[in-house]
Structures are given as structure tokens and as C-alpha cells.
């Protein structure tokens, strides 16, 4: 820039008109330059949906012949017509100037969902495990997360308390795909593809988070942490973003000519009034603060470089301590630098100055006015006086500690004769603020991630699960005080987050619920061997080896039941914060779903309803009975929600709704806004009313366009 302005100045000197024109253009250009993270958005993003039946109008790819491991034709085609009897489709090449058509067997096609068409998501239940009585259900959804997040904007807008995600780290080692292709280390666009993928999902995630009080937690390593940090600031400009370093592999990964890597990073994006709860660990050391006996008073004397008098000129003043050591008589005023110190002390007192030597003068920790205010509140005390060593230690309580007295964490046990507080930690509140470097043995991903999965699912492997205890600790800081919290992980992988939430619930009898979303990808190596066995994505033998079906759902099931998929009790114990045999399991409920893509035409109301039924139940808090079918009586009232389909039966519906004890939502099916309003007014206060269109699927039409 400065070179350009220099050149413009030179041009002005030689040819004023040319210089002025150049300057005008330069100004216009530079005002258009946006600062921050600039990257190619790679529109549109697309995913293959191998299990979706092919329909007319769909965008599809032609699969390579079975048994081959080559990539095949990557071009996109549109299905012009279908010949069901012949099991064939007539295809037209998309976005091509030269018209090209061909007829292909429908079995050799895979539907491609581009992120620019409208989708009608539904959910099909694929199993459940229930040991939690009336507690809310955890859910695991097998889906492309972008589409599942879109569906959640209907069920959970502004309702999510915490999101924990561990996205692909973009390592270049076939750890994720963009538009069906692994993003390799030599891809020139690998950073912008990753950013485009993340930005799209974070923008929807933001719509789900409670704007007044929630947190987004994202883990990442050295490959993308710089870009992720900027992206988070850009998507959440009003939030407080903090990054911490977390040791997850103390042995280290050796790299040629590089430091051996032992840590990764965790971004905490605090939204609204999100409060960080203190805990018994500082996360850096082994110290257990819950074992602390006494509240620590701070020394008033400030030493070290930052404590030098010139850095704190207002904090050099005398304190007059009663000669018998029974307390402070009074506090003098600040002595400006260069001015003489007062020599006279009030009778019966000894003067105490901040520490000093021949060379240096230090300071007190606070200015005189603050010290006087603290004294009025009984928050300053004199320690053991030893006149022979001229030692008169003075201690004080910080405003933070005074706040903790007000909050009840620290209780006042009594007062000394001079009014000084006698304080102690209230039961269970010995805690500290966590530090920004975490070094916990419990966070070792190998021992408490990989090995844990081995115990839960013998013989099955998942690449790089997080340590269960690391996720538990990260979440605890923000959901400890929220026993009903809704937690979401949309890169759920092996399901560690759901497992951690169950552990947190057990520690305080909580009712937190976790929504886990993950796709059903098969690892790169296994894909090759499955292809060699003539299998394709979409075949049941292939899908059963996908992450969600093979790992996530069985892991959550094993954690709850305490049994491996073979029905054997899980070997080993949970460690650290809450130790008990893994075979005990958890008293929790979980249901498993697969996201479907419905078509608004040709689907009967009954079928359409059964696919959206889980969405209504999710919106009402995933608790209690679900209304899975359109009620024959015209209405139904379950535990947490009611459904009115036939307005002529409204009187009975309202009667039942008023009787229901824990009704949260009433869904009313009508195209008539006026009648909807009239009925809403007659429902009990506090019940949220939601109107559904009579053609069910139109309620769930999500413009799949890019918000980014
Ligand atoms: C790094 S892993 C998460 C591991 C997890 N934290 C654990 O402890 O097991 C990321 C996961 O996100 C899933 N994933 C990646 N892209 C996805 C997408 N677009 N939609 C849904 N899931 C996706 C992958 O299948 C992978 O299992």
C-alpha cells in the first residue's frame, strides 16, 4: 500500500490530472477491500446420498462398475425420466452446452444433494435403548450434518446450551471429503475448501445456540487453528473467544526437523452471558483444590518487575499498624514519586511501607482508597508481626473473593474485634479458575479414547477418538450449573460427547441431553476392500461398516447397557472424577435415527407424518411418548406435547391439554391462521403453540441454499 501511495504522489507531481485519477481509483478499490479472512466459498457443496432412491428430477452421478476401485465418471446428470419396469433412467448431462443424454440402470446411479436445492428432511428411528425412565432421550442421527443442522433449525432454534465439535483437522491424510473427494495434502484449495465447509455449518450452528447464554467448543490442531480462530471471530463477532492448549499425547509425535507435538487446541466461544464455572482443578497441575483447608488471603505487598513503584506510582503509601499487632490503625495517602515520605506516625502505631531495598522500591497491590474500602468490608488483616525482623505482613481479599462471599461459595464464620472477616469455604465450593494450558493425564487420547473404544466395542476401531474425560471436563465448565442442558455435537464420530454428557448427569443427577450427528462414512482403506468385494455405498453390507452404524450407535448403546455388542459385560472401570465399573452402564435413554430426504409429491399424508413425527417430539424436548401416527381421534396429547389434526375435535383436545402436567408444545394442523390464533389463546399459559400446514412436508422445506 505505502509503495502505491508513494507512486501516486510521484504521479501527481509529474501529471496532476493522472495523479488525481489514480488516487480516486485507489481509494475506491481500498474501501472495497474487506479485512479479515478472505477465502473462496466453493459453491455449491454437494454430497452423495447412496441410500436415497432415485427420482425424476434428481441430480445423480453414474457409479463405476461393481468390483472396480477407480473413481468413475464425476459429472453430474439430471434424471429426465424413469422406467420402473426396466429399472432404468434417462439422464441428461448437467450444465453442459452440448446436449448429451443416455439411459443407465438405476442401480448404477447415486443421488447427489447439492447445497442449493430445497430439501424435505425426515427422520426414521433405527433403534433405541432405554434405562432412564422419564428422562429426556439422547439422540444419535446418521446424516450429512449440514442437512441435519438445517432440520434442527426447526426443532432447536436458540435452544442449544453447548455445542462441542471435533471437526476433521484437514490433515491431508484422507480425513475428510469435499464434494465426494478426499481433500489431499497437495490440493491447492484445501484450506479454502475446509473453511467453506466449516463456515456453512457454523452459521447454522449459531442459529441453534441460545443467544443469551451458550457456548461453542471446537477442537483443532496446528493445521487449521489460525484460520479457524479468524473464522470464529468472523462468524461470532459479538462473542468472547478464548483458545487453550491441551496436551493429548504426552509421549509426543516425532516429526522430522520439528518440535515433537503433544498438544492440540480448544476454542471456547462464549455467547451472551455464558459463565465459566470454577472447578476443583486448574487443569495444569495435579493440585486438587477441593482438598484446600482455608481460603487464601493475598499478600498486599507487590514484588517482581510489575510490582516496581514506577509501574504503580499510586500504590506507594504508608499503612499505620497498631503496635500490639491487633490491626490497622489507618492508611496514609499516596506519596508522589520524588516527594519525601512522611516521618510521623500516629501514636501507638508502627508505619509499614511496601518492600524496598537500597536499589528498588516496590508497591502495594491496591491504591489507598481501595484499601480503605476493603478495610471497611473487613477484608484486610495483619499477619504475624515480628518486629525483630521488621516483618509486618498484611493480607487482603480480592473483590473476586468478596463476590464469592456474596454468592455463598465462601461463608463468613465470624469477625475479629477490629471487624476483620473470619471466612471459610462453603461445603463443596473449594474450586479455582481453570488455566489456559491443560495438562491432564486423563486427557490422553490414546489411553482414554482409543483404548476405551476397544473395551466398549472389542475388535472395532475408530481413528482418533477424544479422551472421554477431556470432553467431560471441557463441557463441565459451561453446563455444570445447567442440569437440563441441551448439548449438540455435529461431528460426533465415535459418540464421545454423548458418553461424556451421561457421565456429567451421573455426577449430579442431571437431565442433560445430547444430540449427536455424524455421517455413515466408511474409512478410506476399508472402502477399497469393500469395493474389491463388489460392494458399493448404499449396500447394507457397506452401510453396516459406516461410522454411525458400526461405531457411534453401538458405542452409545454399550455405554448405557454396560455390555459390548456381543452382550458381554464391559471390562474395566471409569476413572478420575467418577470411578465405577463400566459394566454398570448409565440410567439413560437414547434413540437412533437416520435422516431421510422426502419428496413433497406423491407421499401420502400418513407416511409423510411418520417421518416428521420425530421432529415434533424433538422440538418438545425429546421426552416421553412420541406420537408416531396421525391420531385417528383427530387429536392426541402425549407427555410433553399435543397434536390437534382435526379442528372439529378441538374441545376434547383442549380439555386433555389442560389436564396434562408437563405439556410444553401444542402442534395445531391448519392452514387457517385465524383459527390457529383463536385456539392458541385457549391453551394453558406457558404452552408454546406451533402451526403446521396440512401438507406436512411443506412445514419442513428447507431452502438448502448457502447462507454463507
Ligand atoms: C474427528 S471425528 C470426531 C471424533 C469424535 N470427537 C470422537 O471422539 O470420536 C469427525 C467425525 O465427523 C464426521 N463427519 C465429517 N464430515 C461430516 C459431515 N459433513 N457430516 C456428518 N459427519 C461428518 C466423520 O465421520 C468423523 O467421524
PDB file of C-alpha atoms and ligand atoms in Angstrom, residues 45 47 115 141-148 164-169 175-177 197 201 219 449 453 462-468 471 489-497 517-522 546-548 551-552 555, ligand 1:
ATOM      1  CA  UNK A  45     -21.197 -28.086  -1.850  1.00  0.00           C
ATOM      2  CA  UNK A  47     -22.917 -34.893  -1.014  1.00  0.00           C
ATOM      3  CA  UNK A 115     -26.452 -27.462  -1.257  1.00  0.00           C
ATOM      4  CA  UNK A 141     -28.615 -39.011  13.927  1.00  0.00           C
ATOM      5  CA  UNK A 142     -26.893 -40.586  10.953  1.00  0.00           C
ATOM      6  CA  UNK A 143     -26.752 -37.744   8.442  1.00  0.00           C
ATOM      7  CA  UNK A 144     -24.810 -35.256   6.426  1.00  0.00           C
ATOM      8  CA  UNK A 145     -24.508 -32.704   9.191  1.00  0.00           C
ATOM      9  CA  UNK A 146     -25.351 -29.682   7.025  1.00  0.00           C
ATOM     10  CA  UNK A 147     -28.800 -31.115   6.330  1.00  0.00           C
ATOM     11  CA  UNK A 148     -29.346 -32.320   9.886  1.00  0.00           C
ATOM     12  CA  UNK A 164     -18.887 -29.461  21.216  1.00  0.00           C
ATOM     13  CA  UNK A 165     -17.305 -30.298  17.867  1.00  0.00           C
ATOM     14  CA  UNK A 166     -14.145 -32.023  16.808  1.00  0.00           C
ATOM     15  CA  UNK A 167     -14.228 -31.478  13.034  1.00  0.00           C
ATOM     16  CA  UNK A 168     -11.866 -33.100  10.536  1.00  0.00           C
ATOM     17  CA  UNK A 169      -8.497 -31.397  11.081  1.00  0.00           C
ATOM     18  CA  UNK A 175      -9.599 -37.467   6.914  1.00  0.00           C
ATOM     19  CA  UNK A 176     -12.469 -35.742   5.115  1.00  0.00           C
ATOM     20  CA  UNK A 177     -14.170 -35.264   1.771  1.00  0.00           C
ATOM     21  CA  UNK A 197     -17.285 -26.367   4.739  1.00  0.00           C
ATOM     22  CA  UNK A 201     -22.104 -25.251   9.284  1.00  0.00           C
ATOM     23  CA  UNK A 219     -11.095 -28.632  18.955  1.00  0.00           C
ATOM     24  CA  UNK A 449     -10.117 -42.586  23.750  1.00  0.00           C
ATOM     25  CA  UNK A 453     -13.460 -47.758  22.451  1.00  0.00           C
ATOM     26  CA  UNK A 462     -12.212 -45.687  15.176  1.00  0.00           C
ATOM     27  CA  UNK A 463      -9.492 -43.216  14.166  1.00  0.00           C
ATOM     28  CA  UNK A 464      -8.662 -40.581  16.770  1.00  0.00           C
ATOM     29  CA  UNK A 465     -11.500 -40.528  19.289  1.00  0.00           C
ATOM     30  CA  UNK A 466     -11.163 -37.917  22.012  1.00  0.00           C
ATOM     31  CA  UNK A 467     -10.472 -38.899  25.586  1.00  0.00           C
ATOM     32  CA  UNK A 468     -13.867 -39.310  27.272  1.00  0.00           C
ATOM     33  CA  UNK A 471     -14.784 -33.879  26.594  1.00  0.00           C
ATOM     34  CA  UNK A 489     -22.134 -32.478  18.568  1.00  0.00           C
ATOM     35  CA  UNK A 490     -22.463 -32.446  14.783  1.00  0.00           C
ATOM     36  CA  UNK A 491     -19.117 -34.127  14.083  1.00  0.00           C
ATOM     37  CA  UNK A 492     -19.883 -36.818  16.638  1.00  0.00           C
ATOM     38  CA  UNK A 493     -17.539 -39.547  15.333  1.00  0.00           C
ATOM     39  CA  UNK A 494     -17.488 -42.330  17.911  1.00  0.00           C
ATOM     40  CA  UNK A 495     -20.023 -40.586  20.194  1.00  0.00           C
ATOM     41  CA  UNK A 496     -17.640 -39.416  22.923  1.00  0.00           C
ATOM     42  CA  UNK A 497     -19.704 -36.285  23.602  1.00  0.00           C
ATOM     43  CA  UNK A 517     -24.890 -36.132  14.376  1.00  0.00           C
ATOM     44  CA  UNK A 518     -22.389 -37.988  12.268  1.00  0.00           C
ATOM     45  CA  UNK A 519     -22.278 -39.374   8.755  1.00  0.00           C
ATOM     46  CA  UNK A 520     -22.003 -43.033   7.904  1.00  0.00           C
ATOM     47  CA  UNK A 521     -18.689 -42.807   6.047  1.00  0.00           C
ATOM     48  CA  UNK A 522     -16.504 -45.866   5.728  1.00  0.00           C
ATOM     49  CA  UNK A 546     -20.114 -46.975   8.355  1.00  0.00           C
ATOM     50  CA  UNK A 547     -19.073 -44.858  11.338  1.00  0.00           C
ATOM     51  CA  UNK A 548     -22.570 -44.168  12.609  1.00  0.00           C
ATOM     52  CA  UNK A 551     -19.310 -47.267  15.928  1.00  0.00           C
ATOM     53  CA  UNK A 552     -21.457 -44.341  17.120  1.00  0.00           C
ATOM     54  CA  UNK A 555     -20.908 -47.209  21.430  1.00  0.00           C
TER      55      UNK A 555
HETATM   56  C1  LIG B   1     -12.613 -36.119  14.115  1.00  0.00           C
HETATM   57  S1  LIG B   1     -14.022 -37.068  14.082  1.00  0.00           S
HETATM   58  C2  LIG B   1     -14.787 -36.758  15.615  1.00  0.00           C
HETATM   59  C3  LIG B   1     -14.329 -37.676  16.690  1.00  0.00           C
HETATM   60  C4  LIG B   1     -15.108 -37.579  17.954  1.00  0.00           C
HETATM   61  N1  LIG B   1     -14.892 -36.357  18.652  1.00  0.00           N
HETATM   62  C5  LIG B   1     -14.774 -38.742  18.854  1.00  0.00           C
HETATM   63  O1  LIG B   1     -14.301 -38.543  19.978  1.00  0.00           O
HETATM   64  O2  LIG B   1     -14.969 -39.860  18.447  1.00  0.00           O
HETATM   65  C6  LIG B   1     -15.032 -36.217  12.927  1.00  0.00           C
HETATM   66  C7  LIG B   1     -16.245 -37.015  12.509  1.00  0.00           C
HETATM   67  O3  LIG B   1     -17.104 -36.181  11.770  1.00  0.00           O
HETATM   68  C8  LIG B   1     -17.728 -36.932  10.769  1.00  0.00           C
HETATM   69  N2  LIG B   1     -18.024 -36.026   9.655  1.00  0.00           N
HETATM   70  C9  LIG B   1     -17.152 -35.404   8.834  1.00  0.00           C
HETATM   71  N3  LIG B   1     -17.810 -34.636   7.934  1.00  0.00           N
HETATM   72  C10 LIG B   1     -19.125 -34.785   8.195  1.00  0.00           C
HETATM   73  C11 LIG B   1     -20.310 -34.268   7.614  1.00  0.00           C
HETATM   74  N4  LIG B   1     -20.258 -33.422   6.591  1.00  0.00           N
HETATM   75  N5  LIG B   1     -21.489 -34.650   8.124  1.00  0.00           N
HETATM   76  C12 LIG B   1     -21.550 -35.501   9.172  1.00  0.00           C
HETATM   77  N6  LIG B   1     -20.465 -36.016   9.775  1.00  0.00           N
HETATM   78  C13 LIG B   1     -19.269 -35.665   9.302  1.00  0.00           C
HETATM   79  C14 LIG B   1     -16.752 -38.006  10.364  1.00  0.00           C
HETATM   80  O4  LIG B   1     -17.430 -39.155  10.023  1.00  0.00           O
HETATM   81  C15 LIG B   1     -15.915 -38.193  11.632  1.00  0.00           C
HETATM   82  O5  LIG B   1     -16.284 -39.351  12.281  1.00  0.00           O
END
